[in-house]
Amino acid sequence: MRKIKVAIIGAGQIAQTTHIPAFKSMENVEIVGVSDTYENVAGKVAKDFDIPFSCSSHLELLEKCNPDAVSVCVPNKFHYPIVMDALDRGCHVMCEKPPAISYSQAKEMADKAKSKGLILTYDFHFRHGTNVAILKDLIENGKMGQIYYTKVQWLRKAGVPGWGNFISKDMQGGGPLIDIGAHMLDIALYLLDYKKVSYVSAISSNLIGTKQSNGLMGSWNPEKYTVEDGLFGNIVFEDGTGIGIETTFALNMKEKDVRAVKVYGDELGASLFPLEIYSGSNRNYQAVNYPYISDGDLHNKALENFIDAIEGKEEVLVKAGEGAYIQMIIEALYKSAEKKEPVFL
């Protein structure tokens, strides 16, 4: 059996804890090399995971290892140039989310992948959950009735990441919206078939991260904090329905962490984390909870789907065009918050 040759670009935490172990567990995959701008990091990771080649340049990695596919695990700022280089060399690409730091970049990436007949997908791994699949089936089969409003949240009380580049707008393109809120937004858009947006409106703040220096996820320099603490917005579709989004790194609230996707139809309501189905707006209230359903390792599922798609066994679940679309919405939400006015798409 010919193995798919995979190269890892970026040897940080997400590569070490997720991408490399997942690929190592697949009998039909061979990791042929790893690169990182910190060559000593790449070398250590190669040694720790028994990877035969390491270097500091992704271009050298692509040239010398000639991989079939790559995982891109670098800061958001560098997604675009590295993905484009990999596509130019005929590689299928799994890229960490978000796709890029601008819609124009994400669209160009999707267009290039399409023109070359290559797979480009993103690690919006929550979409691969069994619970999400059950809820999507209920919606598609009309059990929920007409969906008129969806609310998504990923709120952290004191969850500014104290490592990496998460507080740098230049490196990441933003804060909680582009980092964690994007996951919840992707679930909602996927459930609603990524229907067309009319306009968005949002407010944001950075009043906490710029004056505090530590939290539950480490410490940071408030003078270098250039992203939002939180963003709160509305996305209105062309059919008049909408999504409300709330996402924070820091918020003065009771809970340490809140994740939720709530879907409201005229027949049933539902929420995720955990999956519950609600009925009885004008009858006796009922809730059906599915605590026994395990999603398993969603990162692994996303990476397995990527490899299976390369082998032609199934379609990739997260399409490159959908990644570009969510990037467009994220960009519009940031623009609305900055200009303090709605942004029409």
mmCIF file of C-alpha atoms in Angstrom:
data_model
loop_
_atom_site.group_PDB
_atom_site.id
_atom_site.type_symbol
_atom_site.label_atom_id
_atom_site.label_comp_id
_atom_site.label_asym_id
_atom_site.label_seq_id
_atom_site.Cartn_x
_atom_site.Cartn_y
_atom_site.Cartn_z
ATOM 1 C CA MET A 1 0.000 0.000 0.000
ATOM 2 C CA ARG A 2 1.391 3.381 -1.011
ATOM 3 C CA LYS A 3 1.359 5.782 1.895
ATOM 4 C CA ILE A 4 0.390 9.431 1.599
ATOM 5 C CA LYS A 5 3.417 11.603 2.295
ATOM 6 C CA VAL A 6 2.551 14.446 4.682
ATOM 7 C CA ALA A 7 4.753 17.351 5.739
ATOM 8 C CA ILE A 8 4.117 19.528 8.798
ATOM 9 C CA ILE A 9 4.708 23.278 8.455
ATOM 10 C CA GLY A 10 4.942 24.883 11.881
ATOM 11 C CA ALA A 11 6.069 22.784 14.850
ATOM 12 C CA GLY A 12 4.258 24.518 17.710
ATOM 13 C CA GLN A 13 1.670 23.301 20.176
ATOM 14 C CA ILE A 14 -1.135 22.439 17.747
ATOM 15 C CA ALA A 15 1.253 20.449 15.544
ATOM 16 C CA GLN A 16 2.712 18.533 18.476
ATOM 17 C CA THR A 17 -0.539 17.808 20.304
ATOM 18 C CA THR A 18 -2.880 17.267 17.374
ATOM 19 C CA HIS A 19 -1.623 17.009 13.791
ATOM 20 C CA ILE A 20 1.486 14.885 14.268
ATOM 21 C CA PRO A 21 -0.063 12.332 16.689
ATOM 22 C CA ALA A 22 -3.137 11.995 14.462
ATOM 23 C CA PHE A 23 -1.121 11.368 11.297
ATOM 24 C CA LYS A 24 1.205 9.010 13.181
ATOM 25 C CA SER A 25 -1.828 6.897 14.114
ATOM 26 C CA MET A 26 -2.837 6.397 10.455
ATOM 27 C CA GLU A 27 -1.357 3.357 8.714
ATOM 28 C CA ASN A 28 -1.764 4.958 5.285
ATOM 29 C CA VAL A 29 0.173 8.139 6.173
ATOM 30 C CA GLU A 30 3.899 8.814 6.415
ATOM 31 C CA ILE A 31 5.163 12.090 7.901
ATOM 32 C CA VAL A 32 8.187 12.896 5.754
ATOM 33 C CA GLY A 33 9.321 16.164 7.310
ATOM 34 C CA VAL A 34 8.665 19.140 9.554
ATOM 35 C CA SER A 35 9.671 22.786 9.329
ATOM 36 C CA ASP A 36 9.600 25.690 11.747
ATOM 37 C CA THR A 37 11.196 29.127 11.600
ATOM 38 C CA TYR A 38 12.894 28.110 14.845
ATOM 39 C CA GLU A 39 15.102 25.363 13.433
ATOM 40 C CA ASN A 40 15.926 23.980 16.874
ATOM 41 C CA VAL A 41 12.195 23.486 17.527
ATOM 42 C CA ALA A 42 11.759 21.653 14.231
ATOM 43 C CA GLY A 43 14.765 19.481 15.032
ATOM 44 C CA LYS A 44 13.493 18.585 18.495
ATOM 45 C CA VAL A 45 10.034 17.750 17.192
ATOM 46 C CA ALA A 46 11.540 15.603 14.441
ATOM 47 C CA LYS A 47 13.571 13.718 17.041
ATOM 48 C CA ASP A 48 10.674 13.363 19.497
ATOM 49 C CA PHE A 49 8.281 12.026 16.857
ATOM 50 C CA ASP A 50 10.746 10.101 14.708
ATOM 51 C CA ILE A 51 10.321 12.334 11.646
ATOM 52 C CA PRO A 52 13.192 11.878 9.157
ATOM 53 C CA PHE A 53 13.710 15.498 8.039
ATOM 54 C CA SER A 54 13.548 18.959 9.615
ATOM 55 C CA CYS A 55 14.472 22.466 8.523
ATOM 56 C CA SER A 56 13.627 26.136 9.080
ATOM 57 C CA SER A 57 12.116 26.888 5.646
ATOM 58 C CA HIS A 58 8.799 25.586 4.362
ATOM 59 C CA LEU A 59 10.089 26.047 0.814
ATOM 60 C CA GLU A 60 13.042 23.764 1.531
ATOM 61 C CA LEU A 61 10.664 21.267 3.120
ATOM 62 C CA LEU A 62 8.434 21.236 0.043
ATOM 63 C CA GLU A 63 11.384 20.896 -2.319
ATOM 64 C CA LYS A 64 13.303 18.175 -0.497
ATOM 65 C CA CYS A 65 10.421 16.082 0.826
ATOM 66 C CA ASN A 66 8.028 16.429 -2.134
ATOM 67 C CA PRO A 67 4.957 15.710 0.005
ATOM 68 C CA ASP A 68 1.507 14.788 -1.273
ATOM 69 C CA ALA A 69 -0.085 16.920 1.436
ATOM 70 C CA VAL A 70 0.809 19.415 4.137
ATOM 71 C CA SER A 71 -0.592 20.561 7.452
ATOM 72 C CA VAL A 72 -0.158 24.298 7.997
ATOM 73 C CA CYS A 73 0.194 25.039 11.725
ATOM 74 C CA VAL A 74 1.614 28.565 11.782
ATOM 75 C CA PRO A 75 0.286 31.944 13.012
ATOM 76 C CA ASN A 76 -2.647 33.246 10.982
ATOM 77 C CA LYS A 77 -0.567 35.924 9.252
ATOM 78 C CA PHE A 78 1.447 33.281 7.427
ATOM 79 C CA HIS A 79 -1.410 31.015 6.307
ATOM 80 C CA TYR A 80 -1.831 32.736 2.951
ATOM 81 C CA PRO A 81 1.750 32.673 1.620
ATOM 82 C CA ILE A 82 2.454 29.145 2.846
ATOM 83 C CA VAL A 83 -0.825 27.691 1.543
ATOM 84 C CA MET A 84 -0.258 29.346 -1.828
ATOM 85 C CA ASP A 85 3.285 27.943 -2.011
ATOM 86 C CA ALA A 86 2.047 24.455 -1.160
ATOM 87 C CA LEU A 87 -0.742 24.594 -3.743
ATOM 88 C CA ASP A 88 1.727 25.827 -6.361
ATOM 89 C CA ARG A 89 3.741 22.668 -5.733
ATOM 90 C CA GLY A 90 0.735 20.402 -6.141
ATOM 91 C CA CYS A 91 0.087 19.639 -2.468
ATOM 92 C CA HIS A 92 -3.270 19.081 -0.841
ATOM 93 C CA VAL A 93 -3.559 21.332 2.224
ATOM 94 C CA MET A 94 -5.022 21.073 5.702
ATOM 95 C CA CYS A 95 -4.717 24.536 7.257
ATOM 96 C CA GLU A 96 -5.480 25.552 10.802
ATOM 97 C CA LYS A 97 -8.350 27.999 11.096
ATOM 98 C CA PRO A 98 -8.997 30.776 10.320
ATOM 99 C CA PRO A 99 -8.149 30.537 6.626
ATOM 100 C CA ALA A 100 -6.205 33.813 6.617
ATOM 101 C CA ILE A 101 -6.368 37.344 7.981
ATOM 102 C CA SER A 102 -8.481 38.795 5.152
ATOM 103 C CA TYR A 103 -11.284 37.720 2.850
ATOM 104 C CA SER A 104 -9.284 38.566 -0.270
ATOM 105 C CA GLN A 105 -6.538 36.174 0.829
ATOM 106 C CA ALA A 106 -8.975 33.375 1.707
ATOM 107 C CA LYS A 107 -10.790 33.718 -1.624
ATOM 108 C CA GLU A 108 -7.549 33.640 -3.584
ATOM 109 C CA MET A 109 -6.503 30.498 -1.707
ATOM 110 C CA ALA A 110 -9.830 28.798 -2.476
ATOM 111 C CA ASP A 111 -9.711 29.850 -6.123
ATOM 112 C CA LYS A 112 -6.174 28.494 -6.562
ATOM 113 C CA ALA A 113 -7.050 25.147 -4.981
ATOM 114 C CA LYS A 114 -10.062 24.843 -7.285
ATOM 115 C CA SER A 115 -8.090 25.764 -10.400
ATOM 116 C CA LYS A 116 -5.443 23.156 -9.603
ATOM 117 C CA GLY A 117 -7.890 20.437 -8.607
ATOM 118 C CA LEU A 118 -6.417 20.199 -5.121
ATOM 119 C CA ILE A 119 -8.030 19.837 -1.707
ATOM 120 C CA LEU A 120 -7.812 22.824 0.618
ATOM 121 C CA THR A 121 -9.606 22.435 3.917
ATOM 122 C CA TYR A 122 -9.538 24.001 7.369
ATOM 123 C CA ASP A 123 -9.552 22.581 10.884
ATOM 124 C CA PHE A 124 -13.058 23.661 11.852
ATOM 125 C CA HIS A 125 -13.156 20.373 13.717
ATOM 126 C CA PHE A 126 -16.366 20.903 15.719
ATOM 127 C CA ARG A 127 -18.265 20.402 12.471
ATOM 128 C CA HIS A 128 -17.216 16.732 12.551
ATOM 129 C CA GLY A 129 -19.101 16.022 15.785
ATOM 130 C CA THR A 130 -21.806 13.375 15.980
ATOM 131 C CA ASN A 131 -24.011 15.814 17.897
ATOM 132 C CA VAL A 132 -23.704 18.405 15.136
ATOM 133 C CA ALA A 133 -24.621 15.727 12.573
ATOM 134 C CA ILE A 134 -27.744 14.762 14.544
ATOM 135 C CA LEU A 135 -28.861 18.386 14.804
ATOM 136 C CA LYS A 136 -28.191 19.040 11.110
ATOM 137 C CA ASP A 137 -30.274 15.993 10.199
ATOM 138 C CA LEU A 138 -33.168 17.279 12.318
ATOM 139 C CA ILE A 139 -32.996 20.652 10.572
ATOM 140 C CA GLU A 140 -32.701 19.220 7.049
ATOM 141 C CA ASN A 141 -35.624 16.861 7.610
ATOM 142 C CA GLY A 142 -37.858 19.716 8.756
ATOM 143 C CA LYS A 143 -38.242 18.490 12.333
ATOM 144 C CA MET A 144 -37.231 21.879 13.745
ATOM 145 C CA GLY A 145 -39.651 23.758 11.511
ATOM 146 C CA GLN A 146 -38.587 27.144 10.191
ATOM 147 C CA ILE A 147 -35.325 28.293 11.763
ATOM 148 C CA TYR A 148 -35.574 32.001 12.478
ATOM 149 C CA TYR A 149 -32.772 32.678 14.965
ATOM 150 C CA THR A 150 -29.512 31.064 16.044
ATOM 151 C CA LYS A 151 -27.260 32.210 18.872
ATOM 152 C CA VAL A 152 -23.621 31.241 19.257
ATOM 153 C CA GLN A 153 -21.301 31.876 22.193
ATOM 154 C CA TRP A 154 -17.777 31.114 23.210
ATOM 155 C CA LEU A 155 -17.146 33.208 26.291
ATOM 156 C CA ARG A 156 -14.110 33.020 28.534
ATOM 157 C CA LYS A 157 -14.058 34.762 31.903
ATOM 158 C CA ALA A 158 -10.272 35.138 32.082
ATOM 159 C CA GLY A 159 -9.042 33.214 29.083
ATOM 160 C CA VAL A 160 -6.506 35.360 27.296
ATOM 161 C CA PRO A 161 -3.939 32.843 25.967
ATOM 162 C CA GLY A 162 -0.620 33.576 27.615
ATOM 163 C CA TRP A 163 1.479 31.896 24.931
ATOM 164 C CA GLY A 164 2.066 32.309 21.229
ATOM 165 C CA ASN A 165 0.796 35.348 19.331
ATOM 166 C CA PHE A 166 -2.846 35.428 20.403
ATOM 167 C CA ILE A 167 -2.713 39.041 21.687
ATOM 168 C CA SER A 168 -1.204 40.410 18.444
ATOM 169 C CA LYS A 169 -3.612 41.735 15.822
ATOM 170 C CA ASP A 170 -0.784 41.892 13.294
ATOM 171 C CA MET A 171 0.002 38.194 13.665
ATOM 172 C CA GLN A 172 -3.481 36.800 14.258
ATOM 173 C CA GLY A 173 -5.849 39.259 12.570
ATOM 174 C CA GLY A 174 -7.902 39.626 15.736
ATOM 175 C CA GLY A 175 -8.738 38.113 19.100
ATOM 176 C CA PRO A 176 -11.543 35.823 20.311
ATOM 177 C CA LEU A 177 -13.731 36.266 17.223
ATOM 178 C CA ILE A 178 -11.124 34.974 14.781
ATOM 179 C CA ASP A 179 -9.730 32.433 17.273
ATOM 180 C CA ILE A 180 -12.573 30.735 19.156
ATOM 181 C CA GLY A 181 -15.754 32.490 18.020
ATOM 182 C CA ALA A 182 -15.023 31.349 14.464
ATOM 183 C CA HIS A 183 -15.582 27.727 15.543
ATOM 184 C CA MET A 184 -19.081 28.416 16.876
ATOM 185 C CA LEU A 185 -19.914 30.592 13.878
ATOM 186 C CA ASP A 186 -18.847 27.806 11.530
ATOM 187 C CA ILE A 187 -21.151 25.330 13.275
ATOM 188 C CA ALA A 188 -24.113 27.694 12.903
ATOM 189 C CA LEU A 189 -23.377 28.482 9.259
ATOM 190 C CA TYR A 190 -22.954 24.767 8.510
ATOM 191 C CA LEU A 191 -26.283 23.938 10.171
ATOM 192 C CA LEU A 192 -27.932 26.665 8.084
ATOM 193 C CA ASP A 193 -26.221 25.626 4.822
ATOM 194 C CA TYR A 194 -24.045 28.731 4.699
ATOM 195 C CA LYS A 195 -26.915 30.833 3.370
ATOM 196 C CA LYS A 196 -26.330 34.341 2.078
ATOM 197 C CA VAL A 197 -25.717 37.203 4.499
ATOM 198 C CA SER A 198 -27.305 40.608 3.947
ATOM 199 C CA TYR A 199 -25.498 42.646 6.602
ATOM 200 C CA VAL A 200 -23.743 42.440 9.950
ATOM 201 C CA SER A 201 -23.406 44.740 12.943
ATOM 202 C CA ALA A 202 -21.083 44.466 15.929
ATOM 203 C CA ILE A 203 -19.481 46.126 18.911
ATOM 204 C CA SER A 204 -16.164 45.185 20.479
ATOM 205 C CA SER A 205 -13.957 46.204 23.385
ATOM 206 C CA ASN A 206 -10.398 45.755 24.664
ATOM 207 C CA LEU A 207 -10.767 47.325 28.103
ATOM 208 C CA ILE A 208 -9.552 44.334 30.117
ATOM 209 C CA GLY A 209 -6.592 42.892 28.216
ATOM 210 C CA THR A 210 -4.957 46.300 27.942
ATOM 211 C CA LYS A 211 -4.857 46.837 31.716
ATOM 212 C CA GLN A 212 -4.556 43.337 33.189
ATOM 213 C CA SER A 213 -1.611 41.005 32.686
ATOM 214 C CA ASN A 214 -2.662 37.512 33.785
ATOM 215 C CA GLY A 215 -5.586 35.141 33.849
ATOM 216 C CA LEU A 216 -6.548 31.483 33.893
ATOM 217 C CA MET A 217 -4.560 30.738 30.736
ATOM 218 C CA GLY A 218 -1.298 32.515 31.508
ATOM 219 C CA SER A 219 0.136 36.023 31.534
ATOM 220 C CA TRP A 220 0.782 38.661 28.866
ATOM 221 C CA ASN A 221 2.095 42.176 28.406
ATOM 222 C CA PRO A 222 -0.895 44.573 28.373
ATOM 223 C CA GLU A 223 1.143 47.125 26.416
ATOM 224 C CA LYS A 224 1.342 44.629 23.554
ATOM 225 C CA TYR A 225 -2.323 43.644 23.715
ATOM 226 C CA THR A 226 -3.773 44.785 20.367
ATOM 227 C CA VAL A 227 -6.787 42.490 19.896
ATOM 228 C CA GLU A 228 -10.322 42.707 21.238
ATOM 229 C CA ASP A 229 -11.346 41.280 24.643
ATOM 230 C CA GLY A 230 -14.750 40.550 23.200
ATOM 231 C CA LEU A 231 -17.014 41.055 20.230
ATOM 232 C CA PHE A 232 -20.804 40.974 20.230
ATOM 233 C CA GLY A 233 -22.623 41.007 16.930
ATOM 234 C CA ASN A 234 -25.546 40.132 14.711
ATOM 235 C CA ILE A 235 -25.542 38.527 11.292
ATOM 236 C CA VAL A 236 -28.692 39.038 9.231
ATOM 237 C CA PHE A 237 -29.420 36.799 6.251
ATOM 238 C CA GLU A 238 -31.171 37.817 3.060
ATOM 239 C CA ASP A 239 -34.297 35.930 4.181
ATOM 240 C CA GLY A 240 -34.558 38.019 7.354
ATOM 241 C CA THR A 241 -33.363 35.328 9.771
ATOM 242 C CA GLY A 242 -30.173 35.769 11.732
ATOM 243 C CA ILE A 243 -27.354 34.704 14.024
ATOM 244 C CA GLY A 244 -26.303 36.429 17.229
ATOM 245 C CA ILE A 245 -22.664 35.966 18.218
ATOM 246 C CA GLU A 246 -20.894 36.632 21.520
ATOM 247 C CA THR A 247 -17.233 35.764 21.998
ATOM 248 C CA THR A 248 -14.636 36.850 24.561
ATOM 249 C CA PHE A 249 -11.174 36.221 25.934
ATOM 250 C CA ALA A 250 -12.034 38.201 29.074
ATOM 251 C CA LEU A 251 -15.444 39.050 30.500
ATOM 252 C CA ASN A 252 -16.649 39.782 34.030
ATOM 253 C CA MET A 253 -19.063 36.882 34.333
ATOM 254 C CA LYS A 254 -19.715 34.010 36.752
ATOM 255 C CA GLU A 255 -18.683 31.030 34.628
ATOM 256 C CA LYS A 256 -15.090 30.342 33.586
ATOM 257 C CA ASP A 257 -16.053 29.217 30.085
ATOM 258 C CA VAL A 258 -19.310 29.099 28.120
ATOM 259 C CA ARG A 259 -19.734 27.398 24.756
ATOM 260 C CA ALA A 260 -23.136 27.269 23.133
ATOM 261 C CA VAL A 261 -24.936 26.994 19.819
ATOM 262 C CA LYS A 262 -28.680 27.554 20.200
ATOM 263 C CA VAL A 263 -31.061 27.037 17.298
ATOM 264 C CA TYR A 264 -34.669 28.232 17.399
ATOM 265 C CA GLY A 265 -37.348 26.912 15.059
ATOM 266 C CA ASP A 266 -41.111 27.236 15.107
ATOM 267 C CA GLU A 267 -41.493 23.514 15.887
ATOM 268 C CA LEU A 268 -38.465 22.706 18.060
ATOM 269 C CA GLY A 269 -35.482 24.392 19.641
ATOM 270 C CA ALA A 270 -32.050 22.888 20.202
ATOM 271 C CA SER A 271 -28.686 23.577 21.768
ATOM 272 C CA LEU A 272 -25.233 22.017 21.611
ATOM 273 C CA PHE A 273 -22.644 21.404 24.362
ATOM 274 C CA PRO A 274 -24.478 19.201 25.272
ATOM 275 C CA LEU A 275 -27.027 18.363 22.595
ATOM 276 C CA GLU A 276 -30.564 19.029 23.821
ATOM 277 C CA ILE A 277 -33.832 19.246 21.916
ATOM 278 C CA TYR A 278 -36.651 21.414 23.268
ATOM 279 C CA SER A 279 -40.353 21.452 22.546
ATOM 280 C CA GLY A 280 -43.427 22.964 24.122
ATOM 281 C CA SER A 281 -43.371 26.736 23.623
ATOM 282 C CA ASN A 282 -47.151 26.644 23.958
ATOM 283 C CA ARG A 283 -47.383 23.192 25.576
ATOM 284 C CA ASN A 284 -45.727 21.528 28.522
ATOM 285 C CA TYR A 285 -41.961 22.025 28.390
ATOM 286 C CA GLN A 286 -39.912 18.998 27.422
ATOM 287 C CA ALA A 287 -36.183 18.522 26.930
ATOM 288 C CA VAL A 288 -34.461 15.547 25.381
ATOM 289 C CA ASN A 289 -30.809 15.306 26.381
ATOM 290 C CA TYR A 290 -28.237 13.115 24.648
ATOM 291 C CA PRO A 291 -25.371 12.981 27.190
ATOM 292 C CA TYR A 292 -24.338 9.493 26.113
ATOM 293 C CA ILE A 293 -23.301 10.545 22.603
ATOM 294 C CA SER A 294 -19.547 10.939 22.368
ATOM 295 C CA ASP A 295 -18.044 13.059 19.623
ATOM 296 C CA GLY A 296 -14.663 11.344 19.991
ATOM 297 C CA ASP A 297 -11.512 13.215 19.025
ATOM 298 C CA LEU A 298 -12.767 15.850 16.602
ATOM 299 C CA HIS A 299 -9.288 16.934 15.498
ATOM 300 C CA ASN A 300 -8.571 13.329 14.515
ATOM 301 C CA LYS A 301 -11.852 13.122 12.638
ATOM 302 C CA ALA A 302 -11.009 16.269 10.662
ATOM 303 C CA LEU A 303 -7.558 14.968 9.741
ATOM 304 C CA GLU A 304 -8.908 11.513 8.859
ATOM 305 C CA ASN A 305 -11.504 13.154 6.626
ATOM 306 C CA PHE A 306 -8.685 15.088 4.906
ATOM 307 C CA ILE A 307 -6.731 11.898 4.171
ATOM 308 C CA ASP A 308 -9.849 9.981 3.108
ATOM 309 C CA ALA A 309 -10.710 12.806 0.698
ATOM 310 C CA ILE A 310 -7.221 12.674 -0.822
ATOM 311 C CA GLU A 311 -7.707 8.932 -1.375
ATOM 312 C CA GLY A 312 -11.116 9.556 -2.953
ATOM 313 C CA LYS A 313 -13.045 7.700 -0.270
ATOM 314 C CA GLU A 314 -15.251 10.670 0.657
ATOM 315 C CA GLU A 315 -15.611 14.394 0.139
ATOM 316 C CA VAL A 316 -13.881 16.800 2.451
ATOM 317 C CA LEU A 317 -16.437 18.146 4.943
ATOM 318 C CA VAL A 318 -15.042 21.690 5.244
ATOM 319 C CA LYS A 319 -14.811 23.240 1.779
ATOM 320 C CA ALA A 320 -12.308 25.967 0.907
ATOM 321 C CA GLY A 321 -15.098 28.226 -0.355
ATOM 322 C CA GLU A 322 -16.868 27.971 3.000
ATOM 323 C CA GLY A 323 -13.639 29.002 4.694
ATOM 324 C CA ALA A 324 -13.501 32.084 2.483
ATOM 325 C CA TYR A 325 -17.138 32.880 3.272
ATOM 326 C CA ILE A 326 -16.654 32.733 7.035
ATOM 327 C CA GLN A 327 -13.553 34.907 6.611
ATOM 328 C CA MET A 328 -15.706 37.474 4.802
ATOM 329 C CA ILE A 329 -18.198 37.523 7.690
ATOM 330 C CA ILE A 330 -15.446 37.822 10.307
ATOM 331 C CA GLU A 331 -13.875 40.707 8.402
ATOM 332 C CA ALA A 332 -17.247 42.440 8.147
ATOM 333 C CA LEU A 333 -17.929 42.050 11.891
ATOM 334 C CA TYR A 334 -14.562 43.635 12.704
ATOM 335 C CA LYS A 335 -15.235 46.445 10.240
ATOM 336 C CA SER A 336 -18.666 47.089 11.742
ATOM 337 C CA ALA A 337 -17.227 47.277 15.262
ATOM 338 C CA GLU A 338 -14.493 49.641 14.110
ATOM 339 C CA LYS A 339 -16.796 51.948 12.143
ATOM 340 C CA LYS A 340 -19.699 51.652 14.625
ATOM 341 C CA GLU A 341 -22.177 51.005 11.826
ATOM 342 C CA PRO A 342 -23.705 48.050 9.952
ATOM 343 C CA VAL A 343 -21.730 46.560 7.093
ATOM 344 C CA PHE A 344 -23.614 45.270 4.069
ATOM 345 C CA LEU A 345 -22.215 42.337 2.091
#
